[in-house]
């Protein structure tokens, strides 16, 4: 008895010493493998043998998950290509619109009329070259082979010069693809073909399968819809095929992709069958969102010959070359006890998207589902007893070794959460818990640093608010004085003085805003407008300005007085005083996402060298008191106000080139 106790004590000390040296990950792995994983695994294997009758449901569930995932991936690809189709239509028909806002109908004219020149003396040849170049720039060469736009006038815009013309090709106009596009009435139409319609007859690529996404191009004219042509995007076939191959990895398995009409869009084995319609009896079984049924395929039927007129219970094997080895002497009976000589039973599963009608149909040989190992029954029973004994012995040791330091760390965190920010834990381990202790100490130091930064930020904000107060003057005295000057100017007939005084009064009225810190973007634009009006009167013919702001952002809020200081800097440092072609532009539009707004101040003045631009940016982004400028409250002041109010991801950015001008970009969140 004493010997047993001594051995147990020695074993306990050995385990404790070993566990102290290894990582917590290894300890947890050991614990769960002995206490949880091994018993569950062995029970799972034994249970699988006892519940083999349910194996079909387990496999079907797994294959349904694969099919759902594959269908989601295919629908995502489909949506991506259709979005590209929309982008193509938008970009092509608005090409160069920014530079030629009155001539945006060149392409429409070219697709309708056979003319050598269009509005603005744009030649047919120049237009075709420009659009061809744009198409090539837009094309994703990894997924798209070619693009062609064909007008009723016979004009063709295309990505490759070697493409066969389609405009006057009567054989193409009688094809299923052309009729489908025209019948689509402006909707996206998908058609799979076992040939390259853009290749000349006899070309090596003419027999290569492709997917075609087409659409008729319609315009409104005199209150009616008028067709002016169509376009076709030639997509590489392998994208859908590879998705189907990934879910058809078992022996004899294959998958099909069908559209809403039952047409085979893709086949995991033989592309020759794309474009065919699946047999109606089979399609009748594909109802609802998903399901499965069984059928038999005769041995002599080529599994890849999927198409129309396939008889009921006459299907195909996924790997025809393996039929002899797999089906020799096979006999199967269906529910009606009919015998099929040398046939193979298949489980047919389908997943269908109700919105698009597209579906994936997967064929799995029935023996793939039922074949499982049966020689582990006795072994699992013995292993289960061993696992229970081992788990009981190790559970107590591992539990204490893992939980005690975690509890200690938990208490330290609770004390820290109650406000004891100077608390630190002792780092007395070298495993993952020791790293947690170290991470806690690092976190505590960072939180303390952040609190110090927040306090410093509040101090800076108060300083900025004082700067803003100094910028303001007594509004009542100012307005009364300006009204008096305006009245005197009008009485004396001096309209220039009246105009500049009126603009100045409105400028200060918006700038003061009754002490409000945030105003509408429309008010901020007006504030800059009146400042530019005053400056234009001051500089006469040396300064012009333009304001182009998206109407949809005018009602959103912004910090006030963020544009005027930038405009002031542009006039003071960027404008030549003896040139008459100088322009300041103010633009406002949505950012890349509709949760942010971009305001821009652009001048075509002196610009800055790379070194000077770098120095200006350093001064603006500097967190110290340096970097303020004499124009307005300063670029740095504007940048700091925005970052303090909205967060550090917002603020100013500057772009400039010597002799070409400067662009200051303000990024703020979209807040109403």
XYZ file of C-alpha atoms in Angstrom:
672
model
C 0.000 0.000 0.000
C 2.825 2.359 0.910
C 4.589 1.455 -2.321
C 1.500 2.356 -4.319
C 1.175 5.702 -2.550
C 4.858 6.441 -3.161
C 4.518 5.582 -6.848
C 1.440 7.795 -7.182
C 3.217 10.688 -5.509
C 6.240 10.297 -7.765
C 4.024 10.126 -10.851
C 2.145 13.243 -9.718
C 5.414 15.170 -9.292
C 6.665 14.049 -12.705
C 3.450 15.124 -14.441
C 3.436 18.476 -12.619
C 7.035 19.142 -13.654
C 6.360 18.191 -17.285
C 3.202 20.310 -17.473
C 5.056 23.335 -16.103
C 7.493 23.222 -18.995
C 5.100 22.631 -21.934
C 2.747 25.237 -23.423
C -0.881 25.569 -22.431
C -1.846 24.682 -25.979
C -0.201 21.281 -25.604
C -1.763 20.797 -22.198
C -5.227 21.604 -23.522
C -4.655 19.370 -26.516
C -3.603 16.513 -24.260
C -6.508 17.112 -21.877
C -9.235 17.189 -24.496
C -7.761 14.382 -26.574
C -7.733 12.109 -23.514
C -10.909 13.267 -21.823
C -13.148 14.297 -24.722
C -11.871 13.622 -28.234
C -10.938 9.961 -27.849
C -14.204 8.876 -26.167
C -16.301 10.873 -28.617
C -14.322 9.586 -31.579
C -14.577 5.972 -30.511
C -18.256 6.308 -29.623
C -18.810 8.033 -32.951
C -17.169 5.210 -34.870
C -19.079 2.543 -32.938
C -22.279 4.542 -33.322
C -21.682 4.910 -37.015
C -21.463 1.125 -37.361
C -24.684 0.666 -35.403
C -26.414 3.503 -37.278
C -25.194 2.676 -40.753
C -28.750 2.866 -42.018
C -28.569 6.629 -41.462
C -25.351 7.058 -43.448
C -27.235 8.191 -46.530
C -28.785 11.120 -44.653
C -25.388 12.158 -43.281
C -23.770 12.041 -46.720
C -26.709 13.763 -48.351
C -26.512 16.573 -45.802
C -22.809 17.029 -46.483
C -23.296 17.003 -50.229
C -26.170 19.441 -49.919
C -23.849 21.782 -48.052
C -21.284 21.463 -50.834
C -23.950 22.052 -53.467
C -25.345 25.076 -51.624
C -21.872 26.530 -51.273
C -21.141 25.850 -54.951
C -24.438 27.398 -56.053
C -23.782 30.464 -53.899
C -20.339 30.802 -55.474
C -21.773 30.443 -58.989
C -24.556 32.933 -58.279
C -21.944 35.342 -56.897
C -19.932 34.959 -60.112
C -23.143 35.409 -62.120
C -24.034 38.554 -60.194
C -20.490 39.869 -60.588
C -20.615 39.396 -64.357
C -24.085 40.968 -64.583
C -22.846 43.918 -62.525
C -19.976 44.205 -64.991
C -22.587 44.175 -67.755
C -24.362 47.113 -66.083
C -21.047 48.897 -65.588
C -20.148 48.300 -69.220
C -23.439 49.800 -70.391
C -23.041 52.817 -68.100
C -19.368 53.518 -68.818
C -19.596 53.134 -72.575
C -22.623 55.365 -73.012
C -21.208 58.077 -70.760
C -17.605 57.972 -72.012
C -15.952 61.418 -72.051
C -19.162 62.944 -70.697
C -17.185 65.039 -68.208
C -15.146 66.585 -71.037
C -18.005 66.739 -73.584
C -21.301 67.129 -71.668
C -23.169 68.187 -74.816
C -21.845 65.383 -77.022
C -22.639 62.279 -74.961
C -24.757 60.803 -77.782
C -21.858 59.895 -80.081
C -22.217 56.158 -79.449
C -25.998 56.232 -79.741
C -25.657 58.093 -83.055
C -23.016 55.679 -84.295
C -25.185 52.656 -83.451
C -28.175 54.156 -85.286
C -26.788 56.025 -88.260
C -24.157 55.265 -90.876
C -22.182 58.496 -90.765
C -18.516 59.371 -90.934
C -18.780 62.237 -88.431
C -20.886 62.979 -85.374
C -21.536 65.962 -83.124
C -18.375 67.938 -82.379
C -16.639 66.637 -85.561
C -15.946 63.305 -83.919
C -15.116 60.831 -86.678
C -16.489 57.303 -86.814
C -12.951 55.927 -86.855
C -11.908 57.944 -83.788
C -15.013 56.874 -81.882
C -14.500 53.188 -82.681
C -10.842 53.370 -81.641
C -11.714 55.158 -78.403
C -14.463 52.714 -77.417
C -12.320 49.680 -78.348
C -9.567 50.966 -76.088
C -12.050 51.548 -73.255
C -13.425 48.020 -73.639
C -9.939 46.549 -73.445
C -9.204 48.609 -70.330
C -12.391 47.416 -68.616
C -11.986 43.748 -69.496
C -10.972 41.256 -66.794
C -8.678 39.030 -68.865
C -8.671 36.255 -66.239
C -12.382 35.639 -66.731
C -13.433 37.438 -69.931
C -12.253 36.402 -73.393
C -13.757 39.153 -75.545
C -16.457 41.841 -75.681
C -18.334 43.161 -78.693
C -20.959 45.915 -79.058
C -22.924 45.818 -82.320
C -25.150 48.666 -83.524
C -28.027 48.450 -85.972
C -26.042 50.766 -88.226
C -23.422 48.035 -88.646
C -20.830 49.636 -86.363
C -18.923 47.249 -84.083
C -16.899 48.054 -80.967
C -14.769 45.104 -79.876
C -11.739 44.131 -77.828
C -9.906 42.187 -80.538
C -9.237 42.986 -84.158
C -9.269 39.300 -85.084
C -12.906 38.796 -84.105
C -15.291 37.747 -86.861
C -17.795 40.559 -87.689
C -21.338 39.922 -86.486
C -23.212 42.993 -87.774
C -24.089 41.576 -91.209
C -23.666 37.902 -90.355
C -27.041 36.373 -91.275
C -26.025 32.972 -89.925
C -25.412 34.522 -86.512
C -28.704 36.447 -86.639
C -30.536 33.155 -87.076
C -28.724 31.614 -84.103
C -30.240 30.812 -80.717
C -27.871 33.256 -79.001
C -28.973 36.229 -81.125
C -32.670 35.396 -80.783
C -32.316 34.989 -77.017
C -30.638 38.404 -76.716
C -33.327 40.113 -78.783
C -36.123 38.320 -76.901
C -34.549 39.464 -73.622
C -35.729 43.063 -74.251
C -32.805 44.682 -72.457
C -32.309 41.995 -69.772
C -29.121 40.008 -69.237
C -29.225 36.714 -71.165
C -26.892 33.735 -70.470
C -26.251 31.207 -73.232
C -23.612 28.405 -73.216
C -22.150 27.334 -76.566
C -19.619 24.723 -77.634
C -17.908 27.131 -79.964
C -16.252 30.503 -80.237
C -18.738 32.672 -82.143
C -16.040 35.322 -82.646
C -13.641 32.898 -84.366
C -13.637 32.417 -88.105
C -14.789 28.978 -89.340
C -11.970 26.460 -89.214
C -9.975 28.342 -86.588
C -8.388 26.235 -83.839
C -10.388 28.051 -81.138
C -13.755 27.716 -82.891
C -14.584 24.459 -81.022
C -13.736 25.780 -77.539
C -16.775 26.110 -75.200
C -17.682 29.515 -73.792
C -20.434 31.169 -71.790
C -21.998 34.192 -73.413
C -23.668 37.045 -71.524
C -25.662 39.200 -73.923
C -28.062 42.075 -73.773
C -30.019 44.185 -76.245
C -29.429 47.948 -76.053
C -32.590 50.026 -75.987
C -33.187 53.768 -75.726
C -36.210 55.982 -75.176
C -37.194 57.986 -78.236
C -40.438 59.922 -78.599
C -41.935 58.078 -75.658
C -41.241 54.560 -76.983
C -38.498 52.004 -76.490
C -36.218 51.692 -79.506
C -33.576 49.006 -80.035
C -30.253 50.319 -81.373
C -28.135 47.156 -81.086
C -26.750 44.665 -78.587
C -23.571 43.596 -76.867
C -22.053 40.216 -75.987
C -19.519 39.357 -73.277
C -17.621 36.122 -73.979
C -16.787 34.462 -70.627
C -14.328 31.657 -70.047
C -16.142 28.382 -69.454
C -13.720 26.987 -66.882
C -14.909 29.227 -64.018
C -18.238 27.403 -63.563
C -16.773 24.044 -64.566
C -14.100 24.225 -61.835
C -16.738 24.913 -59.180
C -18.660 21.787 -60.258
C -15.495 19.677 -60.310
C -14.717 20.642 -56.704
C -17.961 19.067 -55.477
C -17.705 15.964 -57.714
C -14.568 14.323 -56.360
C -15.840 10.808 -55.663
C -15.560 7.864 -58.026
C -18.342 8.040 -60.603
C -19.688 11.390 -59.385
C -20.549 14.330 -61.660
C -22.543 17.546 -61.473
C -24.564 19.790 -63.782
C -25.464 23.457 -63.674
C -28.932 24.234 -65.079
C -30.654 27.523 -65.802
C -34.334 28.181 -65.169
C -35.414 26.474 -68.397
C -33.449 23.284 -67.708
C -30.615 24.141 -70.112
C -27.232 22.722 -69.120
C -24.965 25.721 -68.483
C -21.968 23.685 -67.319
C -20.929 20.042 -66.909
C -18.178 18.776 -64.606
C -17.012 16.166 -67.153
C -17.941 16.902 -70.761
C -18.468 20.408 -72.057
C -20.027 19.018 -75.289
C -23.351 18.678 -73.477
C -23.744 22.331 -72.541
C -26.635 24.072 -74.204
C -28.799 20.925 -74.199
C -32.064 20.646 -72.316
C -32.313 17.991 -69.603
C -35.022 15.378 -70.017
C -38.465 16.620 -68.949
C -39.086 13.609 -66.658
C -35.966 14.483 -64.711
C -36.791 18.185 -64.637
C -40.209 17.342 -63.186
C -38.442 15.940 -60.102
C -36.497 19.178 -59.599
C -39.094 21.149 -57.697
C -38.776 23.520 -54.779
C -35.550 24.847 -53.314
C -33.744 21.509 -52.855
C -34.337 17.777 -52.727
C -33.132 14.371 -53.900
C -34.342 11.180 -55.541
C -32.843 7.935 -56.842
C -32.542 6.578 -60.356
C -30.644 3.916 -62.303
C -28.178 4.302 -65.136
C -27.540 1.482 -67.542
C -23.936 0.480 -67.998
C -23.939 1.008 -71.734
C -25.131 4.616 -71.388
C -22.327 7.146 -71.691
C -22.466 9.087 -68.437
C -21.376 12.325 -70.066
C -24.148 12.337 -72.685
C -26.428 14.663 -70.808
C -29.009 16.413 -72.908
C -32.464 16.204 -74.385
C -34.477 13.019 -74.930
C -32.853 11.063 -72.129
C -35.347 8.385 -71.040
C -36.522 8.021 -67.458
C -34.156 5.867 -65.326
C -31.518 5.988 -68.053
C -28.694 8.157 -66.794
C -24.942 8.288 -66.889
C -21.806 7.443 -64.919
C -19.434 10.234 -63.922
C -16.274 8.355 -64.974
C -17.197 6.201 -67.915
C -13.739 4.642 -68.161
C -14.227 3.111 -64.689
C -17.603 1.511 -65.474
C -16.295 -1.975 -66.218
C -14.346 -2.178 -62.976
C -17.159 -0.760 -60.841
C -20.252 -2.342 -62.384
C -19.222 -5.839 -63.336
C -21.978 -8.271 -62.300
C -23.968 -5.569 -60.506
C -27.708 -5.963 -59.935
C -30.004 -3.409 -58.340
C -33.708 -3.442 -57.556
C -35.955 -0.406 -57.312
C -38.988 -0.096 -55.024
C -41.201 -1.935 -57.529
C -38.726 -4.878 -57.481
C -37.818 -4.394 -61.133
C -34.386 -5.783 -62.007
C -31.827 -3.732 -63.914
C -29.083 -5.854 -65.473
C -25.618 -4.201 -65.296
C -27.029 -0.907 -64.097
C -25.913 1.516 -61.437
C -28.059 3.171 -58.811
C -27.553 6.904 -58.331
C -28.652 9.384 -55.727
C -29.597 12.601 -57.564
C -29.479 15.739 -55.403
C -30.410 19.234 -56.502
C -30.190 22.720 -55.036
C -32.161 25.466 -56.746
C -32.168 29.259 -56.462
C -35.787 30.415 -56.549
C -34.968 33.923 -57.769
C -32.827 33.108 -60.821
C -34.077 29.555 -61.374
C -30.483 28.267 -61.638
C -29.760 24.945 -59.991
C -26.968 22.442 -59.368
C -27.768 18.769 -59.906
C -25.279 16.299 -58.405
C -25.142 12.575 -59.231
C -23.536 10.242 -56.687
C -23.251 6.438 -57.109
C -25.227 4.810 -54.302
C -22.362 2.545 -53.307
C -20.243 5.648 -52.519
C -22.753 6.505 -49.818
C -23.005 3.074 -48.216
C -19.363 1.916 -48.270
C -17.913 2.345 -44.777
C -15.363 0.524 -42.717
C -16.721 -2.302 -40.488
C -13.616 -3.841 -38.913
C -13.276 -1.499 -35.904
C -16.206 -2.669 -33.742
C -14.235 -4.743 -31.228
C -11.381 -2.256 -31.123
C -13.673 0.667 -30.292
C -15.170 -1.074 -27.265
C -11.740 -1.760 -25.735
C -10.511 1.742 -26.575
C -13.572 3.328 -24.984
C -12.845 1.659 -21.611
C -9.204 2.737 -21.767
C -10.161 6.333 -22.548
C -12.499 6.539 -19.578
C -9.784 5.348 -17.186
C -7.112 7.689 -18.543
C -9.458 10.698 -18.635
C -10.417 10.229 -14.997
C -6.802 10.270 -13.866
C -5.693 13.309 -15.829
C -8.757 15.492 -15.410
C -8.050 16.647 -11.834
C -4.391 17.403 -12.490
C -5.059 19.352 -15.655
C -8.032 21.253 -14.243
C -6.095 22.743 -11.339
C -3.031 23.475 -13.409
C -5.063 25.438 -15.961
C -7.700 27.135 -13.832
C -5.631 28.470 -10.891
C -3.524 31.013 -12.853
C -6.565 31.999 -14.918
C -8.527 32.731 -11.739
C -5.639 34.856 -10.461
C -5.530 36.786 -13.731
C -9.321 37.213 -13.610
C -9.136 38.833 -10.159
C -6.475 41.228 -11.398
C -8.670 42.214 -14.351
C -11.645 42.850 -12.057
C -9.526 45.119 -9.866
C -8.279 46.947 -12.953
C -11.860 47.358 -14.175
C -12.781 49.004 -10.854
C -10.293 51.797 -11.515
C -6.961 50.497 -10.212
C -5.112 51.466 -13.404
C -1.678 51.108 -11.828
C -2.190 47.399 -11.094
C 0.160 44.976 -12.866
C 0.353 41.174 -12.592
C 3.456 39.095 -11.968
C 4.765 37.342 -15.073
C 5.852 34.019 -13.560
C 5.143 31.597 -16.429
C 6.518 30.932 -19.902
C 3.452 29.370 -21.518
C 0.290 30.923 -23.035
C -0.935 32.027 -19.592
C 2.376 33.792 -19.099
C 1.787 35.526 -22.420
C -1.672 36.496 -21.212
C -0.104 38.001 -18.110
C 2.332 39.923 -20.292
C -0.486 41.021 -22.627
C -2.500 42.246 -19.643
C 0.404 44.369 -18.494
C 0.907 45.752 -22.013
C -2.822 46.502 -22.257
C -2.793 48.272 -18.895
C 0.158 50.427 -20.006
C -1.560 51.269 -23.296
C -4.828 52.192 -21.566
C -2.936 54.491 -19.234
C -1.183 56.050 -22.239
C -4.512 56.470 -24.043
C -6.013 58.209 -21.025
C -3.084 60.617 -21.036
C -3.558 61.219 -24.770
C -7.283 61.837 -24.310
C -6.536 64.391 -21.637
C -4.003 66.065 -23.923
C -6.506 65.997 -26.799
C -9.088 67.773 -24.642
C -6.525 70.443 -23.878
C -5.812 70.895 -27.585
C -9.516 71.063 -28.336
C -9.966 73.796 -25.771
C -7.101 75.696 -27.368
C -8.728 75.342 -30.798
C -12.017 76.587 -29.378
C -10.209 79.623 -28.015
C -8.747 80.211 -31.485
C -12.266 80.049 -32.920
C -13.518 82.543 -30.327
C -10.692 84.905 -31.239
C -11.680 84.542 -34.870
C -15.219 85.724 -34.109
C -16.094 89.357 -33.501
C -19.159 91.052 -32.040
C -21.896 90.150 -34.553
C -24.370 92.934 -33.744
C -21.793 95.670 -34.063
C -20.477 94.097 -37.291
C -23.896 93.722 -38.941
C -24.991 97.267 -37.997
C -21.747 98.734 -39.326
C -21.937 96.792 -42.607
C -25.609 97.750 -43.085
C -24.671 101.402 -42.645
C -21.857 101.121 -45.185
C -24.186 99.333 -47.632
C -26.857 102.039 -47.239
C -24.275 104.781 -47.802
C -22.881 102.987 -50.896
C -26.349 102.578 -52.406
C -27.198 106.185 -51.682
C -24.042 107.338 -53.452
C -24.663 104.936 -56.369
C -21.504 102.899 -55.797
C -22.701 99.379 -56.660
C -19.273 97.733 -56.264
C -19.031 98.794 -52.630
C -22.636 97.737 -52.046
C -22.009 94.324 -53.568
C -18.844 93.626 -51.592
C -20.384 94.853 -48.319
C -23.458 92.667 -48.874
C -21.265 89.624 -49.555
C -19.155 90.426 -46.498
C -22.224 90.673 -44.269
C -23.529 87.301 -45.455
C -20.049 85.818 -45.127
C -19.854 86.795 -41.453
C -23.454 85.840 -40.762
C -22.821 82.237 -41.920
C -19.402 82.154 -40.248
C -20.801 83.173 -36.888
C -23.933 80.959 -37.204
C -25.226 82.020 -33.774
C -22.362 80.159 -32.136
C -23.193 76.795 -33.737
C -20.239 74.504 -34.401
C -21.932 72.384 -37.077
C -23.815 73.700 -40.133
C -25.304 72.251 -43.296
C -22.937 71.669 -46.198
C -25.070 74.100 -48.242
C -24.317 76.830 -45.678
C -20.607 76.023 -45.691
C -20.618 76.223 -49.514
C -22.405 79.602 -49.338
C -19.805 80.801 -46.826
C -17.002 79.959 -49.259
C -19.018 81.448 -52.140
C -19.306 84.859 -50.469
C -15.605 84.819 -49.610
C -14.777 84.074 -53.259
C -17.188 86.818 -54.392
C -15.349 89.340 -52.218
C -11.985 88.077 -53.446
C -13.076 88.226 -57.092
C -14.080 91.886 -56.672
C -10.750 92.503 -55.014
C -8.620 90.787 -57.672
C -10.953 91.690 -60.567
C -10.051 89.752 -63.726
C -7.223 87.783 -62.097
C -9.546 85.355 -60.315
C -12.456 83.160 -61.414
C -14.189 80.444 -59.474
C -16.549 77.519 -60.028
C -18.657 75.558 -57.526
C -19.834 72.046 -58.418
C -21.493 70.226 -55.509
C -23.745 67.169 -55.630
C -27.241 68.283 -54.561
C -27.753 65.073 -52.595
C -25.116 66.045 -49.981
C -26.240 69.634 -49.329
C -28.483 68.737 -46.378
C -25.746 66.785 -44.566
C -23.853 68.407 -41.668
C -20.245 69.554 -41.425
C -18.032 71.551 -39.131
C -18.279 75.211 -40.120
C -15.417 77.288 -41.552
C -13.445 74.414 -43.084
C -13.576 75.551 -46.734
C -12.855 79.290 -46.348
C -9.377 78.877 -44.778
C -8.383 76.539 -47.635
C -9.764 78.939 -50.253
C -7.887 81.775 -48.539
C -4.629 79.805 -48.720
C -5.266 79.004 -52.385
C -5.680 82.720 -53.166
C -2.808 83.882 -50.981
C -0.186 81.277 -51.917
C -1.364 79.640 -55.125
C -2.701 82.439 -57.363
C -0.577 84.675 -59.584
C -1.545 88.308 -59.239
C -1.007 89.171 -62.921
C -2.695 86.279 -64.779
C -6.280 86.264 -65.970
C -6.855 82.521 -66.514
C -6.674 81.521 -62.862
C -9.468 79.387 -61.504
C -10.490 78.099 -58.084
C -12.929 75.199 -58.037
C -14.963 73.889 -55.107
C -16.351 70.384 -55.572
C -18.460 68.187 -53.323
C -19.473 64.578 -53.874
C -19.827 61.192 -52.214
C -16.740 59.221 -51.292
C -16.039 55.638 -52.326
C -18.661 54.555 -49.822
C -21.892 56.408 -49.129
C -20.915 56.841 -45.498
C -18.428 59.607 -46.260
C -18.406 62.908 -48.171
C -15.533 64.502 -50.106
C -15.083 68.285 -50.418
C -12.312 69.589 -52.690
C -10.663 72.980 -53.256
C -8.688 73.032 -56.518
C -6.620 75.828 -58.056
C -4.583 75.988 -61.259
C -1.965 78.298 -59.800
C 1.658 77.946 -58.792
C 1.556 74.499 -57.217
C 4.332 73.181 -54.985
C 7.469 71.139 -55.400
C 7.639 67.700 -53.853
C 9.869 68.993 -51.045
C 7.600 71.910 -50.214
C 4.518 69.697 -50.346
C 6.165 67.286 -47.926
C 7.022 70.141 -45.554
C 3.457 71.491 -45.698
C 2.004 68.060 -44.927
C 4.411 67.581 -42.043
C 3.328 70.920 -40.586
C -0.383 70.135 -40.990
C -0.221 66.633 -39.516
C 2.187 67.626 -36.723
C 0.612 67.154 -33.268
C 2.551 70.075 -31.785
C 1.676 73.768 -31.885
C 3.687 74.302 -35.088
C 2.193 74.465 -38.540
C -0.473 77.188 -38.392
C -0.752 79.509 -41.389
C -1.815 83.093 -41.702
C -4.650 82.325 -44.172
C -7.863 82.083 -42.091
C -7.522 79.893 -39.042
C -4.965 77.757 -40.839
C -4.872 74.397 -42.581
C -3.599 72.692 -39.464
C -6.437 74.143 -37.419
C -8.979 72.797 -39.929
C -7.351 69.365 -39.981
C -7.175 69.129 -36.186
C -10.786 70.264 -35.754
C -11.994 67.584 -38.178
C -9.896 64.828 -36.572
C -10.937 65.805 -33.053
C -14.612 66.009 -33.965
C -14.981 63.049 -36.349
C -11.995 60.844 -35.563
C -8.467 60.345 -36.868
C -9.593 58.587 -40.065
C -10.944 61.913 -41.398
C -9.228 65.203 -42.261
C -7.220 66.844 -45.057
C -5.043 65.533 -47.852
C -3.053 67.702 -50.290
C -1.942 66.990 -53.871
C 0.170 69.458 -55.855
C 2.468 69.770 -58.851
C 4.648 72.787 -59.695
C 2.993 74.939 -62.343
C -0.203 72.863 -62.405
C -1.900 73.843 -59.176
C -2.967 72.326 -55.890
C -5.861 70.135 -54.760
C -6.920 70.018 -51.092
C -9.237 67.106 -50.283
C -11.454 67.173 -47.182
C -12.944 63.865 -46.054
C -15.786 63.891 -43.508
C -18.449 61.335 -42.504
C -21.971 61.587 -43.945
C -24.011 62.873 -40.978
C -27.447 64.457 -41.187
